[in-house]
């Protein structure tokens, strides 16, 4: 089965961009997932191909028009006559994206998604409200900062999704031990040589004792999380009371 994505954007040339490379790029070539873009400007209906207008109530910047975004979303949904796809609007006002959410999203929507990328000051809120109410459109943010548009957020979201598809990341165990999958930041990793510029790889990793290595790594992950991300650490302690030292 191919995981299918459709991106609504004013900048279709930004796709697949970085997703044509590395693991996602290989999986795209192999047909494990597909990507189509829809140019929002194609739904403009005046001779200047206008897609935006000034903010009602005053203020700087331009807002994407409701009728144009609505027509683009309708067109995108018509491409999926059999399975209604997940609909996502990338916006800093959305639910903050976390690994657990990517996982649940991929379980709930295994066939793919339609992603709407905003630009300028945003999208007329009425069209977002309509699609939220009628089609369960989700709003997702990739972090508490403002990007110039949703495109980079969409690429980030898709990369996180695609690497969970079966056969994209080689070893399932490399996904499972990863940062966040265990609600902790990742333990430090090393490769050869054993001594580099006077810095040594921790002795225990050379012991060959897999149990001890796993315990050391877990401890490291806990310590790093506690120091760097007190928010994640508190959540971890609530979820895994035995993690308390
Ligand atoms: N568009 C602009 N900034 C964004 C963000 N942080 N997340 C998602 N979409 C965005």
PDB file of C-alpha atoms and ligand atoms in Angstrom:
ATOM      1  CA  UNK A   1       0.000   0.000   0.000  1.00  0.00           C
ATOM      2  CA  UNK A   2       1.237   3.478  -0.844  1.00  0.00           C
ATOM      3  CA  UNK A   3       0.875   6.192   1.789  1.00  0.00           C
ATOM      4  CA  UNK A   4      -0.472   9.105  -0.199  1.00  0.00           C
ATOM      5  CA  UNK A   5       0.064  12.805   0.526  1.00  0.00           C
ATOM      6  CA  UNK A   6      -1.403  15.843  -1.222  1.00  0.00           C
ATOM      7  CA  UNK A   7      -0.062  19.301  -0.441  1.00  0.00           C
ATOM      8  CA  UNK A   8      -2.038  22.489  -1.037  1.00  0.00           C
ATOM      9  CA  UNK A   9       0.448  25.320  -1.384  1.00  0.00           C
ATOM     10  CA  UNK A  10       1.294  28.528  -3.222  1.00  0.00           C
ATOM     11  CA  UNK A  11       4.834  27.148  -3.670  1.00  0.00           C
ATOM     12  CA  UNK A  12       4.583  23.662  -5.193  1.00  0.00           C
ATOM     13  CA  UNK A  13       8.231  23.854  -6.274  1.00  0.00           C
ATOM     14  CA  UNK A  14       9.239  23.527  -2.588  1.00  0.00           C
ATOM     15  CA  UNK A  15       8.187  19.824  -2.746  1.00  0.00           C
ATOM     16  CA  UNK A  16       9.490  17.169  -2.366  1.00  0.00           C
ATOM     17  CA  UNK A  17      12.599  19.308  -1.617  1.00  0.00           C
ATOM     18  CA  UNK A  18      14.605  17.578   1.117  1.00  0.00           C
ATOM     19  CA  UNK A  19      12.213  14.611   1.089  1.00  0.00           C
ATOM     20  CA  UNK A  20      13.685  13.527  -2.263  1.00  0.00           C
ATOM     21  CA  UNK A  21      16.837  12.530  -0.353  1.00  0.00           C
ATOM     22  CA  UNK A  22      17.910  10.061   2.272  1.00  0.00           C
ATOM     23  CA  UNK A  23      15.444   7.529   3.688  1.00  0.00           C
ATOM     24  CA  UNK A  24      12.283   9.368   2.653  1.00  0.00           C
ATOM     25  CA  UNK A  25      13.636   9.880  -0.873  1.00  0.00           C
ATOM     26  CA  UNK A  26      14.445   6.192  -1.294  1.00  0.00           C
ATOM     27  CA  UNK A  27      10.978   5.242  -0.025  1.00  0.00           C
ATOM     28  CA  UNK A  28       9.401   7.777  -2.410  1.00  0.00           C
ATOM     29  CA  UNK A  29      11.258   6.206  -5.354  1.00  0.00           C
ATOM     30  CA  UNK A  30      10.239   2.753  -4.150  1.00  0.00           C
ATOM     31  CA  UNK A  31       6.564   3.774  -4.121  1.00  0.00           C
ATOM     32  CA  UNK A  32       6.132   3.326  -0.363  1.00  0.00           C
ATOM     33  CA  UNK A  33       4.617   6.798  -0.319  1.00  0.00           C
ATOM     34  CA  UNK A  34       3.586   9.389  -2.904  1.00  0.00           C
ATOM     35  CA  UNK A  35       3.401  13.151  -2.987  1.00  0.00           C
ATOM     36  CA  UNK A  36       1.237  15.385  -5.150  1.00  0.00           C
ATOM     37  CA  UNK A  37       1.054  19.156  -4.977  1.00  0.00           C
ATOM     38  CA  UNK A  38      -1.920  21.340  -5.742  1.00  0.00           C
ATOM     39  CA  UNK A  39      -1.214  24.999  -6.500  1.00  0.00           C
ATOM     40  CA  UNK A  40      -3.723  27.091  -4.555  1.00  0.00           C
ATOM     41  CA  UNK A  41      -3.315  29.808  -7.190  1.00  0.00           C
ATOM     42  CA  UNK A  42      -5.002  27.551  -9.754  1.00  0.00           C
ATOM     43  CA  UNK A  43      -8.261  28.222  -7.898  1.00  0.00           C
ATOM     44  CA  UNK A  44      -8.089  31.996  -8.283  1.00  0.00           C
ATOM     45  CA  UNK A  45     -10.799  33.256 -10.587  1.00  0.00           C
ATOM     46  CA  UNK A  46      -9.790  36.766 -11.618  1.00  0.00           C
ATOM     47  CA  UNK A  47      -7.338  37.781 -14.289  1.00  0.00           C
ATOM     48  CA  UNK A  48      -4.690  38.715 -11.712  1.00  0.00           C
ATOM     49  CA  UNK A  49      -5.011  35.292 -10.071  1.00  0.00           C
ATOM     50  CA  UNK A  50      -5.642  36.908  -6.707  1.00  0.00           C
ATOM     51  CA  UNK A  51      -5.600  34.505  -3.771  1.00  0.00           C
ATOM     52  CA  UNK A  52      -5.438  36.901  -0.831  1.00  0.00           C
ATOM     53  CA  UNK A  53      -6.870  40.137   0.489  1.00  0.00           C
ATOM     54  CA  UNK A  54      -6.276  42.619   3.298  1.00  0.00           C
ATOM     55  CA  UNK A  55      -7.230  41.783   6.912  1.00  0.00           C
ATOM     56  CA  UNK A  56     -10.731  42.847   7.860  1.00  0.00           C
ATOM     57  CA  UNK A  57     -10.455  45.098  10.925  1.00  0.00           C
ATOM     58  CA  UNK A  58      -7.112  46.487   9.777  1.00  0.00           C
ATOM     59  CA  UNK A  59      -3.556  45.378  10.371  1.00  0.00           C
ATOM     60  CA  UNK A  60      -0.582  44.462   8.283  1.00  0.00           C
ATOM     61  CA  UNK A  61      -0.398  41.580   5.853  1.00  0.00           C
ATOM     62  CA  UNK A  62      -2.686  39.603   3.637  1.00  0.00           C
ATOM     63  CA  UNK A  63      -5.064  36.741   4.317  1.00  0.00           C
ATOM     64  CA  UNK A  64      -5.793  33.806   1.973  1.00  0.00           C
ATOM     65  CA  UNK A  65      -9.379  34.024   0.780  1.00  0.00           C
ATOM     66  CA  UNK A  66     -11.945  31.512   2.078  1.00  0.00           C
ATOM     67  CA  UNK A  67     -13.538  30.698  -1.296  1.00  0.00           C
ATOM     68  CA  UNK A  68     -10.179  29.894  -2.898  1.00  0.00           C
ATOM     69  CA  UNK A  69      -8.934  27.673  -0.089  1.00  0.00           C
ATOM     70  CA  UNK A  70     -12.359  25.982   0.031  1.00  0.00           C
ATOM     71  CA  UNK A  71     -12.228  25.196  -3.705  1.00  0.00           C
ATOM     72  CA  UNK A  72      -8.676  23.855  -3.398  1.00  0.00           C
ATOM     73  CA  UNK A  73      -9.611  21.605  -0.443  1.00  0.00           C
ATOM     74  CA  UNK A  74     -12.696  20.312  -2.269  1.00  0.00           C
ATOM     75  CA  UNK A  75     -10.597  19.516  -5.329  1.00  0.00           C
ATOM     76  CA  UNK A  76      -7.988  17.724  -3.193  1.00  0.00           C
ATOM     77  CA  UNK A  77     -10.646  15.619  -1.419  1.00  0.00           C
ATOM     78  CA  UNK A  78     -12.175  14.633  -4.757  1.00  0.00           C
ATOM     79  CA  UNK A  79      -8.865  12.951  -5.575  1.00  0.00           C
ATOM     80  CA  UNK A  80      -9.638  10.448  -2.805  1.00  0.00           C
ATOM     81  CA  UNK A  81     -13.053   9.056  -3.771  1.00  0.00           C
ATOM     82  CA  UNK A  82     -12.678   5.848  -1.745  1.00  0.00           C
ATOM     83  CA  UNK A  83     -10.944   6.650   1.538  1.00  0.00           C
ATOM     84  CA  UNK A  84     -11.583  10.058   3.091  1.00  0.00           C
ATOM     85  CA  UNK A  85      -8.061  11.279   3.901  1.00  0.00           C
ATOM     86  CA  UNK A  86      -6.899  13.063   7.030  1.00  0.00           C
ATOM     87  CA  UNK A  87      -6.912  16.842   6.588  1.00  0.00           C
ATOM     88  CA  UNK A  88      -4.291  18.964   8.267  1.00  0.00           C
ATOM     89  CA  UNK A  89      -3.723  22.698   8.346  1.00  0.00           C
ATOM     90  CA  UNK A  90      -0.177  23.641   9.386  1.00  0.00           C
ATOM     91  CA  UNK A  91      -0.325  26.655  11.661  1.00  0.00           C
ATOM     92  CA  UNK A  92       1.537  27.941  14.720  1.00  0.00           C
ATOM     93  CA  UNK A  93      -1.894  27.955  16.403  1.00  0.00           C
ATOM     94  CA  UNK A  94      -2.238  24.185  16.018  1.00  0.00           C
ATOM     95  CA  UNK A  95      -1.661  21.314  18.401  1.00  0.00           C
ATOM     96  CA  UNK A  96       2.103  21.043  19.064  1.00  0.00           C
ATOM     97  CA  UNK A  97       3.517  18.047  17.190  1.00  0.00           C
ATOM     98  CA  UNK A  98       5.086  15.265  19.266  1.00  0.00           C
ATOM     99  CA  UNK A  99       6.404  11.846  18.349  1.00  0.00           C
ATOM    100  CA  UNK A 100       3.489  10.161  20.166  1.00  0.00           C
ATOM    101  CA  UNK A 101       1.082  12.211  18.034  1.00  0.00           C
ATOM    102  CA  UNK A 102       2.863  11.261  14.803  1.00  0.00           C
ATOM    103  CA  UNK A 103       2.513   7.630  15.818  1.00  0.00           C
ATOM    104  CA  UNK A 104      -1.181   7.846  16.693  1.00  0.00           C
ATOM    105  CA  UNK A 105      -1.810   9.854  13.538  1.00  0.00           C
ATOM    106  CA  UNK A 106      -0.225   7.144  11.375  1.00  0.00           C
ATOM    107  CA  UNK A 107      -2.292   4.486  13.142  1.00  0.00           C
ATOM    108  CA  UNK A 108      -5.530   6.427  12.700  1.00  0.00           C
ATOM    109  CA  UNK A 109      -4.816   7.466   9.085  1.00  0.00           C
ATOM    110  CA  UNK A 110      -2.750   4.718   7.471  1.00  0.00           C
ATOM    111  CA  UNK A 111      -3.678   5.722   3.916  1.00  0.00           C
ATOM    112  CA  UNK A 112      -2.333   9.282   3.888  1.00  0.00           C
ATOM    113  CA  UNK A 113      -3.257  12.924   4.263  1.00  0.00           C
ATOM    114  CA  UNK A 114      -3.987  16.272   2.669  1.00  0.00           C
ATOM    115  CA  UNK A 115      -1.877  19.122   4.040  1.00  0.00           C
ATOM    116  CA  UNK A 116      -2.854  22.769   3.730  1.00  0.00           C
ATOM    117  CA  UNK A 117       0.030  25.257   3.872  1.00  0.00           C
ATOM    118  CA  UNK A 118      -0.863  28.818   4.819  1.00  0.00           C
ATOM    119  CA  UNK A 119       1.050  31.935   3.825  1.00  0.00           C
ATOM    120  CA  UNK A 120       0.940  35.620   4.617  1.00  0.00           C
ATOM    121  CA  UNK A 121      -0.945  36.369   7.803  1.00  0.00           C
ATOM    122  CA  UNK A 122      -2.947  33.182   7.552  1.00  0.00           C
ATOM    123  CA  UNK A 123      -6.140  31.813   6.071  1.00  0.00           C
ATOM    124  CA  UNK A 124      -9.619  33.266   6.506  1.00  0.00           C
ATOM    125  CA  UNK A 125     -10.728  31.512   9.685  1.00  0.00           C
ATOM    126  CA  UNK A 126     -14.189  30.699   8.357  1.00  0.00           C
ATOM    127  CA  UNK A 127     -12.874  28.135   5.901  1.00  0.00           C
ATOM    128  CA  UNK A 128     -10.801  26.468   8.624  1.00  0.00           C
ATOM    129  CA  UNK A 129     -13.850  26.384  10.898  1.00  0.00           C
ATOM    130  CA  UNK A 130     -16.020  24.900   8.140  1.00  0.00           C
ATOM    131  CA  UNK A 131     -13.577  22.091   7.359  1.00  0.00           C
ATOM    132  CA  UNK A 132     -12.935  21.435  11.047  1.00  0.00           C
ATOM    133  CA  UNK A 133     -16.648  21.057  11.716  1.00  0.00           C
ATOM    134  CA  UNK A 134     -17.580  19.156   8.583  1.00  0.00           C
ATOM    135  CA  UNK A 135     -14.472  17.090   7.840  1.00  0.00           C
ATOM    136  CA  UNK A 136     -12.487  16.966  11.084  1.00  0.00           C
ATOM    137  CA  UNK A 137      -9.632  19.135   9.794  1.00  0.00           C
ATOM    138  CA  UNK A 138      -6.781  19.103  12.330  1.00  0.00           C
ATOM    139  CA  UNK A 139      -4.531  22.070  13.037  1.00  0.00           C
ATOM    140  CA  UNK A 140      -0.906  21.203  13.770  1.00  0.00           C
ATOM    141  CA  UNK A 141       2.079  23.319  14.807  1.00  0.00           C
ATOM    142  CA  UNK A 142       5.659  22.064  14.572  1.00  0.00           C
ATOM    143  CA  UNK A 143       6.825  24.386  17.349  1.00  0.00           C
ATOM    144  CA  UNK A 144       6.445  27.711  19.087  1.00  0.00           C
ATOM    145  CA  UNK A 145       8.016  29.913  16.441  1.00  0.00           C
ATOM    146  CA  UNK A 146       6.707  31.541  13.279  1.00  0.00           C
ATOM    147  CA  UNK A 147       7.795  30.252   9.884  1.00  0.00           C
ATOM    148  CA  UNK A 148       7.104  32.221   6.708  1.00  0.00           C
ATOM    149  CA  UNK A 149       4.570  29.622   5.663  1.00  0.00           C
ATOM    150  CA  UNK A 150       3.363  26.104   6.287  1.00  0.00           C
ATOM    151  CA  UNK A 151       5.611  24.459   3.663  1.00  0.00           C
ATOM    152  CA  UNK A 152       8.598  23.746   5.889  1.00  0.00           C
ATOM    153  CA  UNK A 153       6.194  22.586   8.599  1.00  0.00           C
ATOM    154  CA  UNK A 154       4.511  20.239   6.078  1.00  0.00           C
ATOM    155  CA  UNK A 155       7.890  18.817   5.025  1.00  0.00           C
ATOM    156  CA  UNK A 156       8.783  18.264   8.683  1.00  0.00           C
ATOM    157  CA  UNK A 157       5.462  16.596   9.418  1.00  0.00           C
ATOM    158  CA  UNK A 158       5.722  14.328   6.379  1.00  0.00           C
ATOM    159  CA  UNK A 159       9.280  13.290   7.188  1.00  0.00           C
ATOM    160  CA  UNK A 160       8.191  12.279  10.689  1.00  0.00           C
ATOM    161  CA  UNK A 161       5.256  10.299   9.208  1.00  0.00           C
ATOM    162  CA  UNK A 162       7.063   8.611   6.329  1.00  0.00           C
ATOM    163  CA  UNK A 163       9.864   7.192   8.473  1.00  0.00           C
ATOM    164  CA  UNK A 164       7.245   5.248  10.434  1.00  0.00           C
ATOM    165  CA  UNK A 165       5.986   3.453   7.327  1.00  0.00           C
ATOM    166  CA  UNK A 166       6.965  -0.225   7.235  1.00  0.00           C
ATOM    167  CA  UNK A 167      10.333  -0.776   5.575  1.00  0.00           C
ATOM    168  CA  UNK A 168      11.434   2.882   5.432  1.00  0.00           C
ATOM    169  CA  UNK A 169      13.792   2.798   8.405  1.00  0.00           C
ATOM    170  CA  UNK A 170      15.787  -0.401   8.086  1.00  0.00           C
ATOM    171  CA  UNK A 171      15.806  -1.728  11.569  1.00  0.00           C
ATOM    172  CA  UNK A 172      12.603  -1.578  13.534  1.00  0.00           C
ATOM    173  CA  UNK A 173      14.731  -1.577  16.697  1.00  0.00           C
ATOM    174  CA  UNK A 174      16.418   1.665  15.652  1.00  0.00           C
ATOM    175  CA  UNK A 175      12.970   3.277  15.672  1.00  0.00           C
ATOM    176  CA  UNK A 176      12.026   1.725  18.966  1.00  0.00           C
ATOM    177  CA  UNK A 177      15.094   2.815  20.918  1.00  0.00           C
ATOM    178  CA  UNK A 178      14.897   6.304  19.505  1.00  0.00           C
ATOM    179  CA  UNK A 179      14.516   9.503  21.368  1.00  0.00           C
ATOM    180  CA  UNK A 180      10.898  10.147  22.433  1.00  0.00           C
ATOM    181  CA  UNK A 181       9.676   6.634  21.663  1.00  0.00           C
ATOM    182  CA  UNK A 182      10.553   5.845  25.285  1.00  0.00           C
ATOM    183  CA  UNK A 183       9.490   9.318  26.508  1.00  0.00           C
ATOM    184  CA  UNK A 184      13.158  10.217  27.048  1.00  0.00           C
ATOM    185  CA  UNK A 185      15.853  12.021  25.076  1.00  0.00           C
ATOM    186  CA  UNK A 186      18.321   9.705  23.427  1.00  0.00           C
ATOM    187  CA  UNK A 187      21.458   8.395  25.152  1.00  0.00           C
ATOM    188  CA  UNK A 188      24.836   9.412  23.635  1.00  0.00           C
ATOM    189  CA  UNK A 189      26.122   7.424  20.645  1.00  0.00           C
ATOM    190  CA  UNK A 190      29.720   6.726  19.610  1.00  0.00           C
ATOM    191  CA  UNK A 191      31.528   5.094  16.741  1.00  0.00           C
ATOM    192  CA  UNK A 192      35.155   4.110  16.137  1.00  0.00           C
ATOM    193  CA  UNK A 193      37.930   5.005  16.899  1.00  0.00           C
ATOM    194  CA  UNK A 194      37.773   4.253  20.595  1.00  0.00           C
ATOM    195  CA  UNK A 195      39.971   7.264  21.379  1.00  0.00           C
ATOM    196  CA  UNK A 196      39.529  10.484  19.406  1.00  0.00           C
ATOM    197  CA  UNK A 197      41.425  13.694  20.292  1.00  0.00           C
ATOM    198  CA  UNK A 198      42.007  12.242  23.740  1.00  0.00           C
ATOM    199  CA  UNK A 199      38.286  11.560  24.323  1.00  0.00           C
ATOM    200  CA  UNK A 200      37.394   7.946  25.041  1.00  0.00           C
ATOM    201  CA  UNK A 201      34.248   5.947  24.362  1.00  0.00           C
ATOM    202  CA  UNK A 202      32.735   4.904  27.747  1.00  0.00           C
ATOM    203  CA  UNK A 203      34.314   1.598  28.816  1.00  0.00           C
ATOM    204  CA  UNK A 204      31.012  -0.178  29.403  1.00  0.00           C
ATOM    205  CA  UNK A 205      30.079   0.033  25.709  1.00  0.00           C
ATOM    206  CA  UNK A 206      33.089  -2.178  24.912  1.00  0.00           C
ATOM    207  CA  UNK A 207      32.163  -4.802  27.510  1.00  0.00           C
ATOM    208  CA  UNK A 208      29.939  -6.868  25.216  1.00  0.00           C
ATOM    209  CA  UNK A 209      27.485  -7.193  28.131  1.00  0.00           C
ATOM    210  CA  UNK A 210      24.217  -6.230  26.432  1.00  0.00           C
ATOM    211  CA  UNK A 211      22.223  -6.085  29.646  1.00  0.00           C
ATOM    212  CA  UNK A 212      24.679  -3.739  31.304  1.00  0.00           C
ATOM    213  CA  UNK A 213      24.918  -1.621  28.163  1.00  0.00           C
ATOM    214  CA  UNK A 214      21.134  -1.292  27.985  1.00  0.00           C
ATOM    215  CA  UNK A 215      20.990  -0.298  31.661  1.00  0.00           C
ATOM    216  CA  UNK A 216      23.778   2.283  31.180  1.00  0.00           C
ATOM    217  CA  UNK A 217      22.055   3.763  28.154  1.00  0.00           C
ATOM    218  CA  UNK A 218      18.752   3.980  29.962  1.00  0.00           C
ATOM    219  CA  UNK A 219      20.383   5.756  32.891  1.00  0.00           C
ATOM    220  CA  UNK A 220      22.089   8.198  30.519  1.00  0.00           C
ATOM    221  CA  UNK A 221      18.793   8.890  28.760  1.00  0.00           C
ATOM    222  CA  UNK A 222      17.156   9.603  32.113  1.00  0.00           C
ATOM    223  CA  UNK A 223      19.961  11.917  33.258  1.00  0.00           C
ATOM    224  CA  UNK A 224      20.052  13.873  30.007  1.00  0.00           C
ATOM    225  CA  UNK A 225      16.282  14.272  30.003  1.00  0.00           C
ATOM    226  CA  UNK A 226      16.217  15.447  33.623  1.00  0.00           C
ATOM    227  CA  UNK A 227      18.885  18.105  32.990  1.00  0.00           C
ATOM    228  CA  UNK A 228      17.851  19.306  29.526  1.00  0.00           C
ATOM    229  CA  UNK A 229      14.095  18.929  29.510  1.00  0.00           C
ATOM    230  CA  UNK A 230      12.492  19.199  32.943  1.00  0.00           C
ATOM    231  CA  UNK A 231       9.078  19.233  31.224  1.00  0.00           C
ATOM    232  CA  UNK A 232       9.656  15.833  29.595  1.00  0.00           C
ATOM    233  CA  UNK A 233      11.223  14.508  32.786  1.00  0.00           C
ATOM    234  CA  UNK A 234       8.176  15.362  34.893  1.00  0.00           C
ATOM    235  CA  UNK A 235       5.888  13.725  32.318  1.00  0.00           C
ATOM    236  CA  UNK A 236       8.142  10.649  32.313  1.00  0.00           C
ATOM    237  CA  UNK A 237       8.057  10.355  36.109  1.00  0.00           C
ATOM    238  CA  UNK A 238       4.283  10.539  36.092  1.00  0.00           C
ATOM    239  CA  UNK A 239       4.040   7.841  33.436  1.00  0.00           C
ATOM    240  CA  UNK A 240       6.855   5.603  34.741  1.00  0.00           C
ATOM    241  CA  UNK A 241       7.042   6.058  38.524  1.00  0.00           C
ATOM    242  CA  UNK A 242       9.793   3.422  38.695  1.00  0.00           C
ATOM    243  CA  UNK A 243      12.065   5.792  36.758  1.00  0.00           C
ATOM    244  CA  UNK A 244      12.377   7.929  39.902  1.00  0.00           C
ATOM    245  CA  UNK A 245      15.850   7.795  41.354  1.00  0.00           C
TER     246      UNK A 245
HETATM  247  N1  LIG B   1       3.305  28.024   9.763  1.00  0.00           N
HETATM  248  C1  LIG B   1       4.055  29.029  10.232  1.00  0.00           C
HETATM  249  N2  LIG B   1       4.675  28.695  11.360  1.00  0.00           N
HETATM  250  C2  LIG B   1       4.312  27.420  11.645  1.00  0.00           C
HETATM  251  C3  LIG B   1       4.599  26.506  12.688  1.00  0.00           C
HETATM  252  N3  LIG B   1       5.414  26.832  13.700  1.00  0.00           N
HETATM  253  N4  LIG B   1       4.040  25.280  12.642  1.00  0.00           N
HETATM  254  C4  LIG B   1       3.206  24.960  11.647  1.00  0.00           C
HETATM  255  N5  LIG B   1       2.884  25.768  10.631  1.00  0.00           N
HETATM  256  C5  LIG B   1       3.426  26.987  10.621  1.00  0.00           C
END
